[in-house]
Short mmCIF file of C-alpha atoms and ligand atoms in Angstrom, two decimals:
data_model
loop_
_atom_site.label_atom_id
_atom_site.label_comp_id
_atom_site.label_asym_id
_atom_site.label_seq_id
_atom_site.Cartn_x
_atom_site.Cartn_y
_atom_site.Cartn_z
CA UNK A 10 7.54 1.57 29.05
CA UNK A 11 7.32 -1.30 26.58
CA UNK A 12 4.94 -0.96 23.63
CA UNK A 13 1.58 -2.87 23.11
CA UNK A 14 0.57 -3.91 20.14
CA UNK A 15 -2.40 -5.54 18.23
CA UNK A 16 -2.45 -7.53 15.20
CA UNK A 17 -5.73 -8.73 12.88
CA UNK A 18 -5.93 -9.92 9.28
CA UNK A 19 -8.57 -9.11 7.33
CA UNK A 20 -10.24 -9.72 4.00
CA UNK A 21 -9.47 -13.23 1.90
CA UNK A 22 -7.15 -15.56 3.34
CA UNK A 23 -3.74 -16.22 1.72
CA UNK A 24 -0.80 -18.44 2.42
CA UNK A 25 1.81 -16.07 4.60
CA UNK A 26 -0.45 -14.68 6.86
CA UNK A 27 0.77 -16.61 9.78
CA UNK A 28 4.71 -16.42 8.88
CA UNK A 29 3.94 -12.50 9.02
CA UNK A 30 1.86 -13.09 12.08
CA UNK A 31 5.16 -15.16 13.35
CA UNK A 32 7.52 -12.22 12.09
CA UNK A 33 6.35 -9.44 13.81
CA UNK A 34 4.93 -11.31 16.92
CA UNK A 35 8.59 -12.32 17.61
CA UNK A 36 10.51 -9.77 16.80
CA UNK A 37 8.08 -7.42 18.68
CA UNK A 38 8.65 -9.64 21.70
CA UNK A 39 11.93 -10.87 21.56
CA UNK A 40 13.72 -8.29 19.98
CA UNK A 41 12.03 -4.97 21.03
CA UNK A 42 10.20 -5.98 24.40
CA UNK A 43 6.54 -5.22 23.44
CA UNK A 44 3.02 -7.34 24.39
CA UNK A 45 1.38 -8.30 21.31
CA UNK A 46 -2.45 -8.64 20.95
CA UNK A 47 -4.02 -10.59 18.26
CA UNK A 48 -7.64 -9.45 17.23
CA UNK A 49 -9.91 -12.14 16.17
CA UNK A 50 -11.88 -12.77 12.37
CA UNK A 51 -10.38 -9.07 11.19
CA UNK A 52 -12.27 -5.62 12.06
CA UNK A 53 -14.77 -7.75 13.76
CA UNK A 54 -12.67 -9.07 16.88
CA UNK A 55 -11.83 -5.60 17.43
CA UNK A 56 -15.42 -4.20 17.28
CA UNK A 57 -16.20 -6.80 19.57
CA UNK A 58 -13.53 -7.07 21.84
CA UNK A 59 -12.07 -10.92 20.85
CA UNK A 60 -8.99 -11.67 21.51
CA UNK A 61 -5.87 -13.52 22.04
CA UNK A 62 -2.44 -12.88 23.82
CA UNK A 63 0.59 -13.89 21.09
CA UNK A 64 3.09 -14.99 23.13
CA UNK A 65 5.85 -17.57 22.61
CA UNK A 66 3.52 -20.75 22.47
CA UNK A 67 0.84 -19.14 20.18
CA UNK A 68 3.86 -17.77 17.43
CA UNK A 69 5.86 -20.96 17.65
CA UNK A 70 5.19 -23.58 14.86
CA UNK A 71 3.01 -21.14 12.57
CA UNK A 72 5.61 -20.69 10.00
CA UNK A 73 4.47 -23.07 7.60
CA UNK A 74 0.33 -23.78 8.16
CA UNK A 75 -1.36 -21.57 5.87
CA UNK A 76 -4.55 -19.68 6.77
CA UNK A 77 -3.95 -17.42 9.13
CA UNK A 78 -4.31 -18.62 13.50
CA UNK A 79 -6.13 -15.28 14.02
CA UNK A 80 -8.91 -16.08 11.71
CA UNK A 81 -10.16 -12.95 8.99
CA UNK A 82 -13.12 -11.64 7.80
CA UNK A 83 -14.31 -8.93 5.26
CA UNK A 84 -16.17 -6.97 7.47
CA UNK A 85 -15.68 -3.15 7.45
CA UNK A 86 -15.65 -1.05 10.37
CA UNK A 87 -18.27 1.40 9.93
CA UNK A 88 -20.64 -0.85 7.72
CA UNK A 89 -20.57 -4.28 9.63
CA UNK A 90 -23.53 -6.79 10.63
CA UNK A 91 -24.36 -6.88 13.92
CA UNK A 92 -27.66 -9.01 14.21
CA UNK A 93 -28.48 -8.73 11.02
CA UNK A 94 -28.77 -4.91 10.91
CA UNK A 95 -25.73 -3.18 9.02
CA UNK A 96 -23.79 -1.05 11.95
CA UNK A 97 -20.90 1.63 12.19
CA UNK A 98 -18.86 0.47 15.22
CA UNK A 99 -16.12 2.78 14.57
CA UNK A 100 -16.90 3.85 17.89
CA UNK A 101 -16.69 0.15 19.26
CA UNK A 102 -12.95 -0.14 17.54
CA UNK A 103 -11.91 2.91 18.86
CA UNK A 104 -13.21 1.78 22.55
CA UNK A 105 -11.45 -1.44 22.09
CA UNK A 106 -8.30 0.31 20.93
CA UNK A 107 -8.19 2.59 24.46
CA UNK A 108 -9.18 -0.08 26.52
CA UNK A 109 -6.16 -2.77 26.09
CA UNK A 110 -3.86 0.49 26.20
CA UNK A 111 -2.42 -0.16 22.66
CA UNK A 112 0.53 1.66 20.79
CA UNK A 113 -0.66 0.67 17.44
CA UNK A 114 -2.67 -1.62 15.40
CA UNK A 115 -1.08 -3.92 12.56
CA UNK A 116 -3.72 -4.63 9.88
CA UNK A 117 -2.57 -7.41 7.59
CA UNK A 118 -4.93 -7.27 4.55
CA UNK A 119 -5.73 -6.40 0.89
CA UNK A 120 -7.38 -3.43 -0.87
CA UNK A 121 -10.22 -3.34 1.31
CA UNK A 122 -8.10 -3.29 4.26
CA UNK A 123 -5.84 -0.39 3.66
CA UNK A 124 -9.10 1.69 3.08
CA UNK A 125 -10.47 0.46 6.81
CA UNK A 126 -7.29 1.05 8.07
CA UNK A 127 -6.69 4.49 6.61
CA UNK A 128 -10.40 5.32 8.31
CA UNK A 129 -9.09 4.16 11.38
CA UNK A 130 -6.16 6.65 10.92
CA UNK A 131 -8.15 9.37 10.88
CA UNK A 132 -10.03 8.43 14.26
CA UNK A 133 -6.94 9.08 15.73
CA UNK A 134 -5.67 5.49 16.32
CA UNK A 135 -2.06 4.42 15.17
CA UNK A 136 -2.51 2.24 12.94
CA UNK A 137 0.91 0.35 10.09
CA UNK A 138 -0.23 -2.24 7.46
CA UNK A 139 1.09 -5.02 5.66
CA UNK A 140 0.46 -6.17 2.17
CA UNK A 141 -1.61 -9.88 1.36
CA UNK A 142 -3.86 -10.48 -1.32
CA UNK A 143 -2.92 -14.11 -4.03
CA UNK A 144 -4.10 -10.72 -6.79
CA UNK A 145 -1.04 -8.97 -6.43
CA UNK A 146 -3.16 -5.69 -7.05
CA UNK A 147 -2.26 -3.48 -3.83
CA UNK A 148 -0.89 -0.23 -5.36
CA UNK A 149 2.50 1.19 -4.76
CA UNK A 150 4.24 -1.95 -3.98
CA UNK A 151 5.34 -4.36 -5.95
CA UNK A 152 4.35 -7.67 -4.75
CA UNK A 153 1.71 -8.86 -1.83
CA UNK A 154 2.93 -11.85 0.00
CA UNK A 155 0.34 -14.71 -0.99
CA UNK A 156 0.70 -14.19 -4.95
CA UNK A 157 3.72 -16.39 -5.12
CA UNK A 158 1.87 -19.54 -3.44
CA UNK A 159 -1.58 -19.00 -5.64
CA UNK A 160 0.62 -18.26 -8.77
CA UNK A 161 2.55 -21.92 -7.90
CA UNK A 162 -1.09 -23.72 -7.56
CA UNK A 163 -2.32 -21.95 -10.94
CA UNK A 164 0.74 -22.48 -12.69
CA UNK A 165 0.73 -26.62 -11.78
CA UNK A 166 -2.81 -26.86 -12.66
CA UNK A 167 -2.63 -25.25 -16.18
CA UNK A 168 0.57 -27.57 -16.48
CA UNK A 169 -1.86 -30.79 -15.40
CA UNK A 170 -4.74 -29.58 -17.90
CA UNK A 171 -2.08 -29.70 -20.71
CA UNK A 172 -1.59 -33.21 -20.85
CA UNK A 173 -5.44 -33.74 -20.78
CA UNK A 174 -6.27 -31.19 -22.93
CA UNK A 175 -3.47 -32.36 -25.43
CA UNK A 176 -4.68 -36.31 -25.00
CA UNK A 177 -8.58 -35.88 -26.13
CA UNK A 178 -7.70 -32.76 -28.00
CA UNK A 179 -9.36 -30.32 -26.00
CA UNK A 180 -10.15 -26.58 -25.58
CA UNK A 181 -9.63 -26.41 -21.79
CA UNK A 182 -10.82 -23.36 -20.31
CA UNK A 183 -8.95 -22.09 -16.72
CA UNK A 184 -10.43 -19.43 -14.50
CA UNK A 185 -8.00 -18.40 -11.67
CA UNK A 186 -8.93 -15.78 -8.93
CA UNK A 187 -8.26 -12.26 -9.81
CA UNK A 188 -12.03 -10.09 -10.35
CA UNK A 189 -10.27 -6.70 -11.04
CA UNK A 190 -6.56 -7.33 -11.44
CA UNK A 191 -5.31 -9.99 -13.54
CA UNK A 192 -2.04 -10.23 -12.89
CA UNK A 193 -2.71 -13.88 -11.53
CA UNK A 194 -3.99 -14.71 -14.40
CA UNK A 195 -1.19 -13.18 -16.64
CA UNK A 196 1.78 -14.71 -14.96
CA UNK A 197 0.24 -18.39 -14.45
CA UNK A 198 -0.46 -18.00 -18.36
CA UNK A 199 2.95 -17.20 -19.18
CA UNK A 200 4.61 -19.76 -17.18
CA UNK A 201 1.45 -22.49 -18.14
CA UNK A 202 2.27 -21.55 -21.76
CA UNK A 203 -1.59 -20.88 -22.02
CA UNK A 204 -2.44 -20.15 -25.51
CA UNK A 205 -5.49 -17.19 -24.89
CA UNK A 206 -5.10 -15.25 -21.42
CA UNK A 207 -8.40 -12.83 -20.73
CA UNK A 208 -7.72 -10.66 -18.01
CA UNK A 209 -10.22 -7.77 -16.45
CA UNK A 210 -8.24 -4.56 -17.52
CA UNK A 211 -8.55 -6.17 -21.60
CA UNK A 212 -12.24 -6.81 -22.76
CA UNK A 213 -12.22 -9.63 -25.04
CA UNK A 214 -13.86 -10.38 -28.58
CA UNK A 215 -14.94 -14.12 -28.09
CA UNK A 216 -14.37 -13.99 -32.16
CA UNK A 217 -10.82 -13.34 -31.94
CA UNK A 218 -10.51 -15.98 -29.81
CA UNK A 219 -12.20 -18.84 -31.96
CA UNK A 220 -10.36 -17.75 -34.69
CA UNK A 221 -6.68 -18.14 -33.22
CA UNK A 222 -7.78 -21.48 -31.71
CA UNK A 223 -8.78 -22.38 -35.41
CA UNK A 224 -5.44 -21.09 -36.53
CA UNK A 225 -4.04 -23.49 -33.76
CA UNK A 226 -5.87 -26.66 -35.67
CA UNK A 227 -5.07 -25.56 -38.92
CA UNK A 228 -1.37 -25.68 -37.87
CA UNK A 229 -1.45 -29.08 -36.84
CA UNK A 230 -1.92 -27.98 -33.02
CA UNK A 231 -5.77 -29.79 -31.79
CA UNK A 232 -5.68 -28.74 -28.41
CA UNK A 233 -5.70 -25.25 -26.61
CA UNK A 234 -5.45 -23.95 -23.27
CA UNK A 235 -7.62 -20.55 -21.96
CA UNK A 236 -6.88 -18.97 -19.06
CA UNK A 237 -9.38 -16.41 -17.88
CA UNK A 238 -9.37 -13.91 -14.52
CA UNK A 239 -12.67 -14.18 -13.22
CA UNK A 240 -13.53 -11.24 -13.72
CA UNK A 241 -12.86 -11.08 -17.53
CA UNK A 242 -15.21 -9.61 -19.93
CA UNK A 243 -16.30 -9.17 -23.08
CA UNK A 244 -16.34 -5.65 -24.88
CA UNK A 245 -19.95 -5.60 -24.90
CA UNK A 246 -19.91 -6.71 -21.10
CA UNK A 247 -17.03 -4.15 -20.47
CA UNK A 248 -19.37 -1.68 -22.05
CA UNK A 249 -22.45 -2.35 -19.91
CA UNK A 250 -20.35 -2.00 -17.13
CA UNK A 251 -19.24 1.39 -17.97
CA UNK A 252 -22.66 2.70 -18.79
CA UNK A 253 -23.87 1.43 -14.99
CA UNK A 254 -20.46 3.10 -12.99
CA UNK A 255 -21.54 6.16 -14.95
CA UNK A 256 -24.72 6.44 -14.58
CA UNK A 257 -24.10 5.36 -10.53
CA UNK A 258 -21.73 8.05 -10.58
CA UNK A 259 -24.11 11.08 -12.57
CA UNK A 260 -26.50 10.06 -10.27
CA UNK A 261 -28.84 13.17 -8.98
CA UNK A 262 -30.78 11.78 -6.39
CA UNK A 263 -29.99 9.31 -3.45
CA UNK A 264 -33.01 7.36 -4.57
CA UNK A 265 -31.43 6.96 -8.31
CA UNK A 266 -27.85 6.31 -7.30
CA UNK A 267 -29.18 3.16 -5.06
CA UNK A 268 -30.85 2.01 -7.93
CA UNK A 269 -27.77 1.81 -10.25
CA UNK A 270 -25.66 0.91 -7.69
CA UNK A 271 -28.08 -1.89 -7.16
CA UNK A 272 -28.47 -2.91 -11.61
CA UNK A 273 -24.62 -3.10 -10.92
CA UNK A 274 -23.91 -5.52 -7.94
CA UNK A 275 -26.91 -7.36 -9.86
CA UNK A 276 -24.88 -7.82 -13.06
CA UNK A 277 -21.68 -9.16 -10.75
CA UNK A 278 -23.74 -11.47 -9.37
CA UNK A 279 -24.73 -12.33 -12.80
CA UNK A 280 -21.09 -12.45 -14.22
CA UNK A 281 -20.01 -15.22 -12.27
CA UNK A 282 -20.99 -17.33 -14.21
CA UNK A 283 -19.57 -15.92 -17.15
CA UNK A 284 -16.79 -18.47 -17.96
CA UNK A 285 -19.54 -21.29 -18.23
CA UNK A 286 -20.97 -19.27 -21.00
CA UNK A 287 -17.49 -18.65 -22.41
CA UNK A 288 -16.62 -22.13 -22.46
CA UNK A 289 -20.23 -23.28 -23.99
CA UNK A 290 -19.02 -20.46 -26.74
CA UNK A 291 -16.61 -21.09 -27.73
CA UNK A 292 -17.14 -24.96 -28.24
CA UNK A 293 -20.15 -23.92 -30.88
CA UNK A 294 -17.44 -21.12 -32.52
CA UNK A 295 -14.83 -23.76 -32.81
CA UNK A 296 -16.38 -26.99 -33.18
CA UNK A 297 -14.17 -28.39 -30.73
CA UNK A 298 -14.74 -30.62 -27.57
CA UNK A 299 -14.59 -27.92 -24.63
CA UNK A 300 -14.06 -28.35 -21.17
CA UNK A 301 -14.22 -25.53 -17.92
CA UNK A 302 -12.03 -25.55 -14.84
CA UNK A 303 -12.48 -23.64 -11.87
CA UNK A 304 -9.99 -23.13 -9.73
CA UNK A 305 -11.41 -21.16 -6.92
CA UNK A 306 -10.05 -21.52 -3.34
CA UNK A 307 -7.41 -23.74 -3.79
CA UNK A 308 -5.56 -21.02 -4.91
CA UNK A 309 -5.64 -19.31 -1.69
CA UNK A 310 -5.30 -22.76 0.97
CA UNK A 311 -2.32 -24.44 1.89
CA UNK A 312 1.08 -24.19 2.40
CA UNK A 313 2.88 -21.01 1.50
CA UNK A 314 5.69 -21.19 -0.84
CA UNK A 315 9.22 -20.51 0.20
CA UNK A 316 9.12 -17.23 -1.10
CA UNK A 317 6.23 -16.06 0.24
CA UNK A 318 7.31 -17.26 4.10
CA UNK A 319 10.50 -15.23 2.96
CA UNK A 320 8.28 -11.93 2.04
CA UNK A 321 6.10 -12.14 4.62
CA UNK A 322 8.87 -12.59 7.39
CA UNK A 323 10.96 -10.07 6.21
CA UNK A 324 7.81 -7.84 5.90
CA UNK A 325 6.32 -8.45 9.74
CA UNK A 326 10.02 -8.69 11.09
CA UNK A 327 10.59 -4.66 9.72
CA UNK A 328 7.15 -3.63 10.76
CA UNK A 329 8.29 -4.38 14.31
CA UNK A 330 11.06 -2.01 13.12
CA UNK A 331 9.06 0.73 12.20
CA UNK A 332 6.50 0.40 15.44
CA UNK A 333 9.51 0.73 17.36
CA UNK A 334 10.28 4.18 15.88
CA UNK A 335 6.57 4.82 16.50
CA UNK A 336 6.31 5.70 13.04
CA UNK A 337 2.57 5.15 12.16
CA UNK A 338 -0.35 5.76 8.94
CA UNK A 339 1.82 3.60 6.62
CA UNK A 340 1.95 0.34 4.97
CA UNK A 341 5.23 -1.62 4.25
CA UNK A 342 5.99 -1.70 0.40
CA UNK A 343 8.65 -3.56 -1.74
CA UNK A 344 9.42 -0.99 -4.26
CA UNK A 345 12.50 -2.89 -6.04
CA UNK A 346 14.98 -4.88 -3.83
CA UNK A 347 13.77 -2.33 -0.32
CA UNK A 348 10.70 -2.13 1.45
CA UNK A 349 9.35 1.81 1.61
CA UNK A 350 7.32 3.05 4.31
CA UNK A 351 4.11 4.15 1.93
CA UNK A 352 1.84 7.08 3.75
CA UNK A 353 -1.53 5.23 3.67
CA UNK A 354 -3.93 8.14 2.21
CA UNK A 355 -1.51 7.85 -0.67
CA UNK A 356 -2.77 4.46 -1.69
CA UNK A 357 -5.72 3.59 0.04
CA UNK A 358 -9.00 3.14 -2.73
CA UNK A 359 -6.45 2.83 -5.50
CA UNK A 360 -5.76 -0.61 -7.54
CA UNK A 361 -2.82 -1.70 -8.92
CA UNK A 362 -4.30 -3.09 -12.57
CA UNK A 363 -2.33 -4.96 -15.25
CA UNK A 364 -1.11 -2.15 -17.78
CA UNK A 365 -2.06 -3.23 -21.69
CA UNK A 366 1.29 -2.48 -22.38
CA UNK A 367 2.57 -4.48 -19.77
CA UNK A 368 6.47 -5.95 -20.38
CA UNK A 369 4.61 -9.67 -19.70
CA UNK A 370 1.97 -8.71 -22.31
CA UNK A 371 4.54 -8.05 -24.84
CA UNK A 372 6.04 -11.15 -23.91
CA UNK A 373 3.11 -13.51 -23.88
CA UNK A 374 2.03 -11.53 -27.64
CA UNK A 375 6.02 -12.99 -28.85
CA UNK A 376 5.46 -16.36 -27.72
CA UNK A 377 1.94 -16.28 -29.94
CA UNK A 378 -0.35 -16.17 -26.91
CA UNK A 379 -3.84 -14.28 -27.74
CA UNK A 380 -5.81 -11.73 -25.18
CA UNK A 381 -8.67 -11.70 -26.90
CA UNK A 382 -8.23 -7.91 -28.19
O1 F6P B 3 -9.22 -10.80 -2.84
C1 F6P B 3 -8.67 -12.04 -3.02
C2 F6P B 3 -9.66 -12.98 -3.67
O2 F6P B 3 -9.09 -14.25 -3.59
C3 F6P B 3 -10.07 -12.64 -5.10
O3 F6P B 3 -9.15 -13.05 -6.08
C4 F6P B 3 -11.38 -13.36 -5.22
O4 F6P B 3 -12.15 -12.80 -6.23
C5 F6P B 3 -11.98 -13.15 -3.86
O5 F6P B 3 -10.90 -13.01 -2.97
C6 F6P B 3 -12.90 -14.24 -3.39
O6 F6P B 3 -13.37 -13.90 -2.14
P1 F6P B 3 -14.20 -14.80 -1.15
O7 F6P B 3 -13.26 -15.81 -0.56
O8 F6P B 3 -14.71 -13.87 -0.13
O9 F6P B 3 -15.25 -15.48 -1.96
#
């Protein structure tokens, strides 16, 4: 009897969600005979039932729009809002799941959504994955499909900012997307030619930083070029931080845990604002005429590059593939030039950071680029 199938992305948008959503849609249909279901706004359209029938009309055209036609969300399964109130409806999903008679369940998502999906795993459901996230920071595979696009955008902005920064001699500061994983910020950097990258995984010394961009002036050079991950720190910031995951996780009551966890979604909160402060720094270190730019979503709309569409086709076409062998609890991974079949509870809740030994590090030290260490 022919397979059905349902499809949902979840978490941030990125460009190559719908050229996946294309890729398996038709070769599900076309090539291996199965009904495809797509779920609404991510774990939320299956909780509640929303839906849509893929067929021909709805995959045609897609290939190119970015966003993603099924709409996403970052709601969780077992800890969503329903009317204000924070709900499990694990229950709901797995009602859902047994009433449209499904095979499987393709979730097309980030960190967050390998974790949901691996939950859903072990309620029984069949349930394959696919790889997005513009951070690049999904462990055990080697690239996400929407990385490519968002490192483009970076990469053309920081190439832009040169010519301003360079005609009023300017410090320009960058932030780019990335609040754990920099590699986003690394690889725009490298190709921009930035002159400081501060990524999450290296706490910087604002210090060191002044003092290269003096050595800049004093070689004749009046204008520099900071790109920062969002989620950068300082030492002493990188040190507060520690102190509050430790204490959250020494935590002997309930009652104290919630507290810490609480003092550290607070400072979050509070860091985003961190490269205004940064940038406001470093002008009264350096003397120098500074300016901020904040990239934020335009990193993640638009039109995906050509090698994302590539990635993500290649990615949804072989998941159709694997659903056909009924092989389920995995996500698709490019490890090299192949894509591996990776057993969920091997990678779910684990983040693929940017190594301080990294090959690109080493690279970016050569070409005289500063991290702030
Ligand atoms: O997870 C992808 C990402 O784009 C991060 O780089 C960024 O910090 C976050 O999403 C922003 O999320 P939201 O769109 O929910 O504000």
């Amino acid at each position: 009897m022919a397979q059905h199938i349902g499809i949902l992305t979840s978490g941030g948008d990125c460009p190559g969600l719908n050229a996946a959503i294309r890729g398996l849609g038709k070769a599900a249909r076309e090539h291996y005979g199965m009904r495809v279901l797509g779920f609404l706004n991510g774990f939320r359209g299956l909780a509640q039932d929303q839906t849509v029938e893929l067929d021909g009309a709805m995959l045609s055209g897609i290939l190119t729009d970015g966003g993603t036609i099924l709409g996403t969300s970052r709601d969780k399964p077992h800890r969503m809002n329903i009317g204000g109130k924070e709900t499990d409806m694990t229950e709901a999903i797995v009602a859902t799941y047994h009433r449209h008679h499904l095979d499987a369940l393709v979730c097309i998502g980030g960190g967050g959504t390998q974790k949901n999906a691996l939950r859903l795993v072990e309620r029984g459901l069949n349930v394959v994955t696919l790889p997005k996230t513009i951070d690049n920071d999904i462990s055990m595979t080697d690239r996400t499909f929407g990385f490519d696009t968002a490192l483009g955008i970076a990469t053309e902005a920081i190439d832009r900012l040169h010519s301003t920064a360079t005609s009023h001699e300017r410090i320009i500061v960058v932030e780019v997307m990335g609040h754990r994983a920099g590699w986003l910020a690394l690889e725009a950097g490298i190709a921009g030619g930035a002159d400081v990258i501060l990524l999450p995984e290296m706490p910087y010394d604002v210090e060191k930083i002044a003092d290269a961009i003096r050595r800049r002036t004093q070689s004749g050079k009046r204008f520099s070029i900071v790109v920062v991950a969002e989620g950068s720190m300082s030492v002493d910031e990188a040190h507060d931080v520690e102190a509050l995951v430790k204490a959250r996780d020494q935590a002997d009551s309930k009652k104290t845990r919630a507290e810490s966890k609480e003092k550290l979604r607070t400072f979050h909160d509070e860091h985003v604002g961190h490269t205004i402060r940064l940038t406001r720094n470093l002008e009264k270190l350096t003397g120098q005429e500074t300016r901020l730019t904040i990239l934020g979503h335009l990193q993640r709309g638009g039109t995906p590059s050509a090698a994302d569409r590539v990635f993500a086709t290649w990615l949804g076409t072989e998941c159709a593939a694997v659903l056909n062998e009924r092989i389920y609890g995995v996500m698709l991974a490019l490890q090299g030039t192949e894509l591996k079949l990776v057993p969920l509870a091997d990678l779910a809740g684990r983040m693929r950071h940017v190594p301080p030994d990294h090959p690109l590090i080493v690279a970016g030290r050569r070409v005289g680029t500063t991290f702030g260490d």
